[in-house]
Coordinates of C-alpha atoms in Angstrom, one line a residue:
X1 CA -188.6 44.5 102.7
X2 CA -187.0 47.5 101.1
X3 CA -187.3 48.3 97.4
X4 CA -184.7 49.3 95.0
X5 CA -184.6 53.0 93.8
X6 CA -182.8 55.1 91.3
X7 CA -183.5 58.6 92.6
X8 CA -182.8 60.0 96.1
X9 CA -184.3 63.1 97.6
X10 CA -182.2 64.7 100.3
X11 CA -184.4 66.4 102.9
X12 CA -181.7 68.8 104.1
X13 CA -179.5 71.6 103.0
X14 CA -175.9 72.9 102.9
X15 CA -172.9 70.8 103.2
X16 CA -174.7 67.6 104.2
X17 CA -176.9 67.7 101.1
X18 CA -173.8 68.1 98.9
X19 CA -172.0 65.3 100.7
X20 CA -175.0 62.9 100.2
X21 CA -175.2 63.9 96.5
X22 CA -171.5 62.9 96.0
X23 CA -172.0 59.3 97.1
X24 CA -175.5 58.9 95.7
X25 CA -174.3 59.9 92.2
X26 CA -171.3 57.6 92.5
X27 CA -173.8 54.8 93.0
X28 CA -175.8 55.9 89.9
X29 CA -178.6 57.7 91.6
X30 CA -180.3 60.9 90.5
X31 CA -180.4 63.5 93.3
X32 CA -183.3 65.8 94.2
X33 CA -183.0 68.8 96.5
X34 CA -185.6 70.7 98.5
X35 CA -185.0 74.3 99.4
X36 CA -186.5 77.5 100.9
X37 CA -186.3 81.0 99.6
X38 CA -183.3 81.9 101.8
X39 CA -181.4 79.0 100.1
X40 CA -182.4 79.8 96.5
X41 CA -178.8 80.7 95.6
X42 CA -177.1 78.1 97.7
X43 CA -174.6 75.7 96.0
X44 CA -176.5 72.5 97.0
X45 CA -179.6 73.7 95.0
X46 CA -177.6 74.3 91.9
X47 CA -175.8 70.9 92.2
X48 CA -179.1 68.9 92.4
X49 CA -180.4 67.2 89.3
X50 CA -183.8 68.8 90.2
X51 CA -184.8 71.0 93.1
X52 CA -188.3 71.7 94.6
X53 CA -189.1 74.9 96.5
X54 CA -190.7 74.4 99.9
X55 CA -193.3 77.0 100.8
X56 CA -193.1 76.6 104.6
X57 CA -189.7 75.1 105.5
X58 CA -187.5 72.1 105.9
X59 CA -189.7 70.8 108.8
X60 CA -192.7 70.4 106.6
X61 CA -192.7 66.6 106.2
X62 CA -195.8 66.5 104.0
X63 CA -194.3 69.0 101.5
X64 CA -191.0 66.9 101.4
X65 CA -192.9 63.7 100.6
X66 CA -194.9 65.6 97.9
X67 CA -191.7 66.8 96.4
X68 CA -190.4 63.2 96.3
X69 CA -193.5 62.0 94.6
X70 CA -193.5 64.8 92.1
X71 CA -189.9 64.2 91.0
X72 CA -190.0 60.4 91.0
X73 CA -187.7 60.0 94.0
X74 CA -187.9 56.5 95.4
X75 CA -186.0 57.2 98.6
X76 CA -185.6 60.1 101.1
X77 CA -182.3 60.7 102.9
X78 CA -182.7 63.1 105.9
X79 CA -179.1 64.0 106.5
X80 CA -178.8 65.3 110.1
X81 CA -180.9 67.8 112.0
X82 CA -184.4 68.9 110.7
X83 CA -186.5 65.7 110.2
X84 CA -183.6 63.2 110.6
X85 CA -184.8 61.9 114.0
X86 CA -188.5 62.5 113.6
X87 CA -190.2 59.1 113.9
X88 CA -193.5 60.4 112.6
X89 CA -191.9 61.7 109.4
X90 CA -190.1 58.4 108.9
X91 CA -193.4 56.5 109.3
X92 CA -195.1 58.9 106.8
X93 CA -192.3 58.2 104.3
X94 CA -192.8 54.5 104.5
X95 CA -196.6 54.9 104.4
X96 CA -196.2 56.8 101.2
X97 CA -194.5 53.8 99.6
X98 CA -191.1 55.5 99.7
X99 CA -187.8 54.1 101.1
X100 CA -186.6 55.7 104.3
X101 CA -182.8 55.9 104.6
X102 CA -182.4 55.4 108.3
X103 CA -183.5 53.2 111.2
X104 CA -187.1 52.1 111.7
X105 CA -189.5 54.7 113.1
X106 CA -189.9 52.6 116.2
X107 CA -186.2 52.7 117.0
X108 CA -186.1 56.5 116.2
X109 CA -188.9 57.1 118.6
X110 CA -187.4 55.0 121.4
X111 CA -183.9 56.6 121.1
X112 CA -185.1 60.1 120.3
X113 CA -186.5 60.3 123.8
X114 CA -183.4 60.5 126.0
X115 CA -185.2 59.2 129.0
X116 CA -186.4 56.1 127.2
X117 CA -183.0 55.6 125.7
X118 CA -181.4 55.6 129.1
X119 CA -183.9 53.0 130.3
X120 CA -183.0 50.9 127.3
X121 CA -179.3 51.2 128.0
X122 CA -179.9 50.0 131.6
X123 CA -181.9 47.1 130.3
X124 CA -179.0 46.2 128.0
X125 CA -176.5 46.3 130.8
X126 CA -174.8 49.5 129.6
X127 CA -173.4 51.8 132.4
X128 CA -175.3 55.0 133.0
X129 CA -174.8 58.2 135.1
X130 CA -177.1 59.1 138.0
X131 CA -180.1 61.0 136.7
X132 CA -183.6 62.1 137.4
X133 CA -186.7 62.7 135.3
X134 CA -187.8 65.3 137.9
X135 CA -186.2 68.6 137.0
X136 CA -186.6 69.7 140.7
X137 CA -184.7 66.7 142.0
X138 CA -181.2 68.2 141.9
X139 CA -180.2 67.1 145.4
X140 CA -180.8 63.4 144.6
X141 CA -178.6 63.6 141.4
X142 CA -175.9 65.7 143.1
X143 CA -174.1 68.8 142.0
X144 CA -172.6 69.7 139.6
X145 CA -175.3 68.4 137.2
X146 CA -176.5 68.9 133.7
X147 CA -180.0 70.0 132.7
X148 CA -180.7 68.2 129.3
X149 CA -183.5 68.3 126.8
X150 CA -185.3 64.9 126.6
X151 CA -186.1 65.2 122.9
X152 CA -182.9 66.4 121.3
X153 CA -179.2 67.3 121.5
X154 CA -176.6 69.4 119.8
X155 CA -176.2 71.6 122.9
X156 CA -179.7 72.9 122.7
X157 CA -181.7 72.8 126.0
X158 CA -178.5 72.1 128.0
X159 CA -177.2 73.9 131.1
X160 CA -174.5 73.1 133.7
X161 CA -175.7 73.8 137.3
X162 CA -173.3 74.1 140.2
X163 CA -175.7 74.7 143.0
X164 CA -179.4 74.4 144.0
X165 CA -179.7 78.2 143.9
X166 CA -179.2 78.2 140.1
X167 CA -181.4 75.2 139.3
X168 CA -184.8 76.8 138.7
X169 CA -183.5 79.4 136.2
X170 CA -181.4 76.8 134.4
X171 CA -184.4 74.5 134.0
X172 CA -186.6 77.4 132.7
X173 CA -184.0 78.4 130.1
X174 CA -183.4 74.8 129.0
X175 CA -187.1 74.3 128.7
X176 CA -187.6 77.4 126.5
X177 CA -184.6 76.4 124.3
X178 CA -185.8 72.8 124.0
X179 CA -189.3 73.9 123.0
X180 CA -188.0 76.2 120.4
X181 CA -185.5 73.6 119.0
X182 CA -187.5 70.4 119.3
X183 CA -191.1 71.3 119.9
X184 CA -190.8 69.5 123.3
X185 CA -189.9 71.3 126.5
X186 CA -189.2 68.1 128.7
X187 CA -185.9 68.2 130.4
X188 CA -184.1 65.9 132.9
X189 CA -181.1 66.0 135.2
X190 CA -177.9 64.1 134.9
X191 CA -174.7 64.1 137.0
X192 CA -172.0 66.3 135.4
X193 CA -168.4 64.9 135.1
X194 CA -166.0 67.8 134.8
X195 CA -162.9 65.9 133.7
X196 CA -164.5 63.8 131.0
X197 CA -164.1 62.8 127.4
X198 CA -166.9 62.5 124.8
X199 CA -166.3 59.2 123.0
X200 CA -168.8 57.7 120.6
X201 CA -169.0 54.4 118.7
X202 CA -170.2 54.2 115.1
X203 CA -172.5 51.3 114.4
X204 CA -173.9 49.8 111.2
X205 CA -176.8 47.3 110.9
X206 CA -178.9 45.8 108.1
X207 CA -182.4 44.3 108.1
X208 CA -180.9 40.8 107.9
X209 CA -179.6 40.9 111.5
X210 CA -176.0 41.8 110.7
X211 CA -174.5 44.4 113.1
X212 CA -171.0 45.8 113.5
X213 CA -169.1 48.8 114.9
X214 CA -166.5 50.9 113.2
X215 CA -164.5 52.0 116.2
X216 CA -164.6 55.2 118.2
X217 CA -164.5 58.9 117.6
X218 CA -163.5 61.4 120.3
X219 CA -165.4 64.7 120.2
X220 CA -164.4 66.3 123.5
X221 CA -163.3 69.7 122.3
X222 CA -166.6 71.6 122.6
X223 CA -168.0 75.1 123.1
X224 CA -171.5 75.6 124.5
X225 CA -171.7 71.8 124.7
X226 CA -171.4 71.5 120.9
X227 CA -168.6 69.7 119.2
X228 CA -166.1 71.6 117.1
X229 CA -163.2 69.1 116.9
X230 CA -163.5 65.4 116.3
X231 CA -161.0 62.7 115.7
X232 CA -160.5 59.0 115.3
X233 CA -159.1 57.1 117.0
X234 CA -159.3 58.7 120.4
X235 CA -155.8 59.5 121.9
X236 CA -156.7 57.6 125.1
X237 CA -158.8 54.6 124.0
X238 CA -156.7 51.4 124.0
X239 CA -157.7 48.1 122.5
X240 CA -159.3 46.9 125.7
X241 CA -161.5 50.0 126.2
X242 CA -162.4 50.0 122.5
X243 CA -163.5 46.4 122.8
X244 CA -165.6 47.1 125.9
X245 CA -167.3 50.2 124.5
X246 CA -167.9 48.5 121.1
X247 CA -169.5 45.5 122.8
X248 CA -171.7 47.8 124.9
X249 CA -172.8 49.7 121.8
X250 CA -173.6 46.5 120.0
X251 CA -175.5 45.1 123.0
X252 CA -177.8 48.1 123.0
X253 CA -178.1 48.2 119.2
X254 CA -178.9 44.5 119.1
X255 CA -181.6 44.8 121.7
X256 CA -183.2 47.4 119.4
X257 CA -182.9 45.5 116.1
X258 CA -180.9 48.4 114.8
X259 CA -180.5 48.9 111.0
X260 CA -178.7 51.7 109.0
X261 CA -175.9 53.9 110.5
X262 CA -176.1 55.2 114.0
X263 CA -173.9 56.3 116.9
X264 CA -173.9 55.3 120.6
X265 CA -172.4 58.1 122.6
X266 CA -170.5 57.7 125.9
X267 CA -168.9 59.9 128.5
X268 CA -165.5 58.6 129.6
X269 CA -164.2 59.7 133.0
X270 CA -160.7 60.9 132.3
X271 CA -159.3 59.8 135.7
X272 CA -160.8 56.3 136.0
X273 CA -161.5 55.5 132.3
X274 CA -165.0 54.4 133.3
X275 CA -167.5 55.0 130.5
X276 CA -171.2 55.9 130.8
X277 CA -174.0 55.9 128.3
X278 CA -175.2 59.3 127.0
X279 CA -177.5 58.8 124.0
X280 CA -178.0 57.1 120.7
X281 CA -178.1 59.2 117.5
X282 CA -180.3 57.4 115.0
X283 CA -178.8 59.2 112.0
X284 CA -175.6 60.2 110.3
X285 CA -173.3 62.3 112.5
X286 CA -171.7 65.5 111.5
X287 CA -168.3 63.9 112.4
X288 CA -168.9 60.8 110.3
X289 CA -166.0 61.7 107.9
X290 CA -163.3 60.8 110.4
X291 CA -164.6 57.3 110.6
X292 CA -164.7 57.0 106.8
X293 CA -161.1 58.2 106.6
X294 CA -159.6 55.7 109.0
X295 CA -161.7 52.7 107.9
X296 CA -162.1 53.4 104.2
X297 CA -165.9 52.7 104.5
X298 CA -168.3 55.2 103.0
X299 CA -171.1 55.5 105.5
X300 CA -173.6 57.2 103.1
X301 CA -173.0 54.3 100.7
X302 CA -173.8 51.8 103.5
X303 CA -176.9 53.7 104.4
X304 CA -178.2 53.7 100.9
X305 CA -177.3 50.0 100.4
X306 CA -179.1 49.0 103.6
X307 CA -182.1 51.1 102.7
X308 CA -182.3 49.2 99.4
X309 CA -182.4 45.9 101.4
X310 CA -178.8 44.8 100.7
X311 CA -176.7 43.0 103.3
X312 CA -173.6 44.6 104.9
X313 CA -170.6 43.5 103.0
X314 CA -168.3 43.8 106.0
X315 CA -167.9 41.6 109.1
X316 CA -166.5 42.9 112.4
X317 CA -163.2 41.1 111.7
X318 CA -162.9 42.9 108.4
X319 CA -162.9 46.4 110.0
X320 CA -159.3 47.8 110.1
X321 CA -158.1 51.2 111.1
X322 CA -155.5 53.1 109.2
X323 CA -153.7 56.3 110.4
X324 CA -155.5 59.2 112.2
X325 CA -158.2 61.6 111.1
X326 CA -159.2 64.9 112.6
X327 CA -162.2 67.1 111.6
X328 CA -163.0 70.6 112.6
X329 CA -166.3 72.5 112.1
X330 CA -165.8 75.8 110.5
X331 CA -168.5 78.2 111.8
X332 CA -169.6 81.7 111.2
X333 CA -169.2 82.8 114.8
X334 CA -167.0 85.0 117.0
X335 CA -164.8 83.1 119.5
X336 CA -163.7 86.4 121.1
X337 CA -167.4 87.2 121.9
X338 CA -168.3 83.9 123.6
X339 CA -168.8 82.1 120.2
X340 CA -171.8 84.2 119.3
X341 CA -173.1 83.3 115.8
X342 CA -172.2 85.7 113.0
X343 CA -174.0 86.6 109.8
X344 CA -173.0 88.2 106.6
X345 CA -171.9 87.4 103.0
X346 CA -169.0 85.1 102.3
X347 CA -166.8 87.5 100.3
X348 CA -163.9 84.9 99.9
X349 CA -163.8 81.1 100.2
X350 CA -160.9 79.6 98.3
X351 CA -159.1 76.5 99.8
X352 CA -155.5 76.1 98.8
X353 CA -154.5 73.2 96.6
X354 CA -152.1 71.9 99.3
X355 CA -152.1 70.4 101.8
X356 CA -154.7 67.9 100.5
X357 CA -157.6 67.7 103.0
X358 CA -161.3 66.9 102.7
X359 CA -163.6 69.9 102.4
X360 CA -167.3 69.2 103.0
X361 CA -168.6 72.7 102.5
X362 CA -172.0 74.3 102.1
X363 CA -170.9 77.7 100.9
X364 CA -168.9 79.5 98.2
X365 CA -167.9 83.1 97.6
X366 CA -171.1 85.1 97.5
X367 CA -173.1 82.8 99.9
X368 CA -175.2 84.5 102.5
X369 CA -175.2 83.3 106.1
X370 CA -178.3 84.4 107.9
X371 CA -180.0 83.7 111.3
X372 CA -182.4 81.0 110.2
X373 CA -180.0 78.0 110.1
X374 CA -177.0 76.6 111.9
X375 CA -173.9 78.8 111.0
X376 CA -171.6 75.9 110.0
X377 CA -169.8 76.8 106.8
X378 CA -167.8 73.5 106.3
X379 CA -166.4 70.4 107.8
X380 CA -162.7 70.1 107.1
X381 CA -161.0 66.8 107.6
X382 CA -157.3 65.7 107.5
X383 CA -156.1 62.1 107.4
X384 CA -152.4 61.3 108.0
X385 CA -150.3 58.4 109.3
X386 CA -150.0 59.9 112.7
X387 CA -152.1 62.2 114.9
X388 CA -149.5 65.0 115.0
X389 CA -149.3 65.0 111.2
X390 CA -153.0 65.1 110.9
X391 CA -153.3 68.1 113.2
X392 CA -150.5 69.9 111.4
X393 CA -151.9 69.2 108.0
X394 CA -155.4 70.4 109.1
X395 CA -154.0 73.6 110.7
X396 CA -152.0 74.5 107.6
X397 CA -155.0 73.9 105.4
X398 CA -157.1 76.3 107.5
X399 CA -154.3 78.9 107.5
X400 CA -154.0 78.8 103.8
X401 CA -157.8 79.0 103.2
X402 CA -158.6 82.5 101.7
X403 CA -161.7 83.3 103.7
X404 CA -163.5 86.5 104.7
X405 CA -166.5 88.7 104.6
X406 CA -167.9 87.6 108.0
X407 CA -166.5 86.6 111.4
X408 CA -165.5 82.9 111.7
X409 CA -163.8 80.5 114.1
X410 CA -161.0 79.6 111.7
X411 CA -158.1 81.2 113.6
X412 CA -159.4 79.7 116.9
X413 CA -159.5 76.2 115.3
X414 CA -155.9 76.7 114.2
X415 CA -154.9 77.7 117.7
X416 CA -156.6 74.5 119.1
X417 CA -154.8 72.3 116.6
X418 CA -151.4 73.8 117.3
X419 CA -151.8 74.0 121.1
X420 CA -149.3 71.8 122.9
X421 CA -152.1 70.4 125.2
X422 CA -154.1 69.3 122.1
X423 CA -151.0 67.7 120.5
X424 CA -150.4 65.8 123.8
X425 CA -153.9 64.4 123.8
X426 CA -155.2 66.4 126.8
X427 CA -158.6 66.9 125.2
X428 CA -161.2 66.6 127.9
X429 CA -164.6 68.4 127.5
X430 CA -163.2 71.4 129.5
X431 CA -160.3 71.8 127.1
X432 CA -161.3 75.4 126.0
X433 CA -161.9 76.6 129.6
X434 CA -158.6 75.2 130.8
X435 CA -156.3 76.1 128.0
X436 CA -158.0 79.2 126.4
X437 CA -156.6 78.9 122.9
X438 CA -156.2 82.3 121.1
X439 CA -159.6 83.5 119.8
X440 CA -158.1 85.6 117.0
X441 CA -155.1 85.7 114.8
X442 CA -152.5 88.1 116.2
X443 CA -149.8 89.1 113.7
X444 CA -146.4 90.2 114.8
X445 CA -145.6 93.9 113.9
X446 CA -143.4 92.9 110.9
X447 CA -146.1 90.5 109.6
X448 CA -148.7 93.2 109.7
X449 CA -146.4 95.7 108.1
X450 CA -145.7 93.4 105.2
X451 CA -149.4 92.6 104.8
X452 CA -150.4 96.3 104.8
X453 CA -147.5 97.1 102.3
X454 CA -148.8 94.4 100.0
X455 CA -152.3 95.7 100.3
X456 CA -151.2 99.3 99.5
X457 CA -149.3 98.1 96.4
X458 CA -152.4 96.0 95.3
X459 CA -154.5 99.1 95.6
X460 CA -152.0 101.1 93.6
X461 CA -152.2 98.4 90.9
X462 CA -156.0 98.5 90.9
X463 CA -156.0 102.2 90.6
X464 CA -153.9 102.0 87.5
X465 CA -156.0 99.2 86.0
X466 CA -159.1 101.3 86.5
X467 CA -157.6 104.6 85.3
X468 CA -159.6 106.3 82.5
X469 CA -156.8 108.7 81.5
X470 CA -153.0 108.5 81.2
X471 CA -153.1 104.7 81.6
X472 CA -149.7 104.5 79.8
X473 CA -148.0 106.6 82.4
X474 CA -146.3 104.5 85.1
X475 CA -147.9 104.3 88.5
X476 CA -146.5 106.9 90.8
X477 CA -144.9 108.9 88.1
X478 CA -144.1 112.5 89.2
X479 CA -142.9 115.6 87.4
X480 CA -142.2 117.5 90.6
X481 CA -141.1 117.0 94.2
X482 CA -144.2 115.8 96.0
X483 CA -144.9 114.0 99.3
X484 CA -144.9 110.2 99.5
X485 CA -148.1 108.4 98.5
X486 CA -150.0 107.1 101.5
X487 CA -152.9 104.9 102.5
X488 CA -154.2 104.2 106.0
X489 CA -155.7 100.9 107.0
X490 CA -157.6 99.9 110.2
X491 CA -157.0 96.4 111.5
X492 CA -159.3 95.8 114.5
X493 CA -158.5 98.7 116.9
X494 CA -155.3 99.8 115.3
X495 CA -154.6 102.1 112.4
X496 CA -151.6 101.5 110.1
X497 CA -150.3 104.1 107.6
X498 CA -148.3 102.9 104.6
X499 CA -146.2 105.6 102.9
X500 CA -144.4 104.7 99.7
X501 CA -142.6 106.3 96.8
X502 CA -142.2 104.9 93.3
X503 CA -138.8 105.0 91.6
X504 CA -137.8 105.3 88.0
X505 CA -136.6 101.7 87.9
X506 CA -140.0 100.4 88.7
X507 CA -139.3 99.6 92.3
X508 CA -141.1 101.2 95.3
X509 CA -139.6 102.4 98.5
X510 CA -142.0 101.6 101.4
X511 CA -141.3 103.5 104.6
X512 CA -140.4 101.3 107.6
X513 CA -140.4 98.2 105.4
X514 CA -137.8 98.6 102.6
X515 CA -137.7 98.3 98.9
X516 CA -140.5 96.5 97.1
X517 CA -140.9 95.2 93.6
X518 CA -144.2 94.0 92.1
X519 CA -143.6 91.0 90.0
X520 CA -147.3 90.4 89.0
X521 CA -150.6 92.1 89.8
X522 CA -154.0 90.6 89.2
X523 CA -157.5 91.4 90.3
X524 CA -157.3 88.7 93.0
X525 CA -153.8 89.0 94.2
X526 CA -150.3 90.4 94.0
X527 CA -146.8 88.7 93.7
X528 CA -144.5 91.1 95.4
X529 CA -140.9 91.2 96.8
X530 CA -140.6 93.3 100.0
X531 CA -137.3 93.7 101.7
X532 CA -135.8 90.8 99.7
X533 CA -138.6 88.4 100.6
X534 CA -141.1 87.4 97.9
X535 CA -144.6 86.1 98.4
X536 CA -147.9 86.0 96.7
X537 CA -150.8 87.5 98.6
X538 CA -154.4 86.6 97.6
X539 CA -156.4 89.8 97.9
X540 CA -160.2 90.2 97.7
X541 CA -161.9 93.6 97.9
X542 CA -165.1 93.5 100.0
X543 CA -166.4 97.1 99.7
X544 CA -163.9 99.3 101.5
X545 CA -162.3 96.3 103.2
X546 CA -159.4 94.3 101.8
X547 CA -159.0 90.6 102.6
X548 CA -155.3 89.9 102.4
X549 CA -154.0 86.3 102.7
X550 CA -150.9 86.0 104.8
X551 CA -148.9 82.8 105.6
X552 CA -150.9 82.5 108.8
X553 CA -154.4 83.4 107.7
X554 CA -156.6 86.0 106.1
X555 CA -156.3 89.6 107.5
X556 CA -159.1 92.1 107.3
X557 CA -157.8 95.6 106.5
X558 CA -160.4 98.5 106.3
X559 CA -159.3 101.4 104.1
X560 CA -159.6 104.5 106.2
X561 CA -161.4 107.3 104.3
X562 CA -159.5 110.5 103.9
X563 CA -162.6 112.4 105.1
X564 CA -165.1 111.3 107.7
X565 CA -168.7 112.4 107.0
X566 CA -170.1 114.7 109.7
X567 CA -172.4 113.0 112.2
X568 CA -170.8 109.6 111.9
X569 CA -170.4 107.8 115.3
X570 CA -172.0 105.5 117.7
X571 CA -174.6 106.3 120.3
X572 CA -172.8 107.2 123.5
X573 CA -173.6 104.6 126.1
X574 CA -175.4 102.5 123.5
X575 CA -175.9 98.9 124.5
X576 CA -176.0 97.0 121.2
X577 CA -177.2 93.5 120.0
X578 CA -174.1 91.3 119.5
X579 CA -175.9 89.3 116.8
X580 CA -179.2 89.4 114.8
X581 CA -182.0 87.7 116.7
X582 CA -185.4 87.9 118.4
X583 CA -185.8 89.6 121.8
X584 CA -187.2 87.0 124.3
X585 CA -187.0 89.1 127.5
X586 CA -186.0 92.6 128.6
X587 CA -184.9 92.5 132.3
X588 CA -184.6 96.2 133.1
X589 CA -186.4 99.5 132.8
X590 CA -185.5 103.2 132.6
X591 CA -184.0 104.3 135.8
X592 CA -182.8 100.8 136.9
X593 CA -179.2 100.6 138.3
X594 CA -177.5 97.6 136.7
X595 CA -174.2 95.9 137.5
X596 CA -171.5 94.5 135.3
X597 CA -172.3 90.9 134.2
X598 CA -176.0 91.3 134.9
X599 CA -178.3 89.8 132.1
X600 CA -180.3 92.7 130.7
X601 CA -181.7 91.2 127.5
X602 CA -182.3 87.6 126.4
X603 CA -182.0 87.0 122.6
X604 CA -182.7 83.9 120.6
X605 CA -180.7 83.3 117.4
X606 CA -180.3 80.0 115.5
X607 CA -182.5 78.2 118.1
X608 CA -180.2 79.0 120.9
X609 CA -180.6 81.5 123.8
X610 CA -178.0 84.2 124.4
X611 CA -177.7 86.3 127.5
X612 CA -176.7 89.9 126.7
X613 CA -175.0 91.2 129.8
X614 CA -174.1 94.6 131.1
X615 CA -170.4 95.4 130.4
X616 CA -170.2 97.9 133.3
X617 CA -172.1 99.3 136.3
X618 CA -174.5 102.0 135.4
X619 CA -178.1 103.4 135.2
X620 CA -180.5 102.6 132.3
X621 CA -181.5 105.8 130.6
X622 CA -183.3 104.4 127.5
X623 CA -184.9 101.0 126.6
X624 CA -185.3 100.7 122.8
X625 CA -186.1 96.9 122.5
X626 CA -189.2 95.1 123.4
X627 CA -190.1 91.4 123.7
X628 CA -190.7 89.9 120.2
X629 CA -188.6 92.5 118.3
X630 CA -186.4 91.2 115.5
X631 CA -183.1 93.1 115.9
X632 CA -180.1 93.3 113.6
X633 CA -176.5 92.9 114.7
X634 CA -175.4 96.2 116.2
X635 CA -178.9 97.5 116.9
X636 CA -179.1 99.7 120.0
X637 CA -181.1 97.8 122.6
X638 CA -180.5 100.0 125.7
X639 CA -178.7 103.2 126.6
X640 CA -176.8 102.9 129.9
X641 CA -175.0 105.7 131.6
X642 CA -171.9 104.5 133.3
X643 CA -171.9 104.9 137.1
X644 CA -169.4 107.5 138.2
X645 CA -166.4 106.4 140.3
X646 CA -166.9 107.2 144.0
X647 CA -170.7 107.0 143.7
X648 CA -172.2 105.7 147.0
X649 CA -175.1 104.1 145.3

């Protein structure tokens, strides 16, 4: 039997640590954090009642247990990722006399192995896809197929294979990624359904034999086989399908004697509405908030109550669904570059007061995002009476978020939420490939002109605020005929010049925009009327870059220096790293002729492999990277001389 406890250690970091803290404190528990040096300044560390530094990392189970003992924590909540599905760690926690907030080690071990989980599903009568434990047996499974890691998920160790010719390389890559991510390189093959939906059932159980499900979540909008948009209920699941999937999930969970929160994941064929078992996640899911919003049930509270030996206080008939909830995962990544992870310092992170949505965030202004951990910045969740309202509310909240300092997928998420196909419920797992939502925010010319005009006037105000002499003289005051004041900004590949002239009445004439009047200037924004239209623009200075908040999102404007230092410029023909990472393989040498799209370097970043490909045909003239090198974003890996047109090869 479980024992009561008054202190909870969260063996995790970032937004999930903060989210568990909120519920645990509401239940009267003290909260302990563990952290590594890279997270010493992170918000979750500061918010804990007490925090213990880990010498080796979040995967050091013995150190986590020692931290719990030292701080008097009676229970350990693993969050998700790291040790959350490590059966050995769960057993060690229990052996140490502590409470484990999760399923039993035996269930974790059985479901953590995807091959064993599939066998359990078959035994429970749950439909499954054709598969093979032999990674060479592609013909028996049939193409297209998926290579999948046996010991984990989250898109790691997963490859789509269309033909037998591609199978060997896909298996090798999946094995490397699985070994790096999970310490286990076993993979298996499974039939791939192109027009499918990813639908999962949330389950809850206690140690007294009570078991129920909380309906479904659809998580079909994915990139690199990782979810980025989740919702409940699914736009295609009706009462009959919900009942059938719920009963299948409970049949499997019942056969396992499941306790705590968990998720049974299914693939739903979009044409036939048949569903097939994928896996069981024996932990809290990233997307759990959408279930909480539509049911009103706090899943972390239920986990903690079950861990303390209490009975579930809900029966299946008590579960009711209200409205619609949608969650997006806000990542530091570049959708325009194939969703490559990004790093940097969060210069601005300021959600707007309205519309009211749920922000489960792990960062704040000043937070550093590195290569060591998953690049998710926040989960953002909107709940509304209808699906369309939830999508609109969430899109507007993202647009009004003042965010900058590093590349994110914010504008891409807005494009997804406002896309007609998404609003129509056409959300199969190939949604991104079929509909190609805009990867970046593209402002109309007049919107960009207004944003740059506001930025120029904000700079003008800052210059006056920082002036050391003649501070009483109005900005722009002149005693002779002089040219207009001007400032140049670079926005992506374009340069925009703003020319303006102050007038004696305090207004400013901005060329090509109209008359402007500054109503208020502060260090973090400007209230300005331009051409008869008034708006407040939040502004954050990030070095020589200004982050300017427009009605459709945050715009990065680099102030172009008046003089460029001699020698500045990129290496001609330089082939650079698109992200920080470790070089796993270099597939070319000096003198090699390469073709556009050919993989030249294999990088590993954030436990995922990334193929760096040639952007054009050419000849390699320099190789500056070697296997094992840790390279920074923008580091020159190779120098390739473009092949001249008309070359006969």
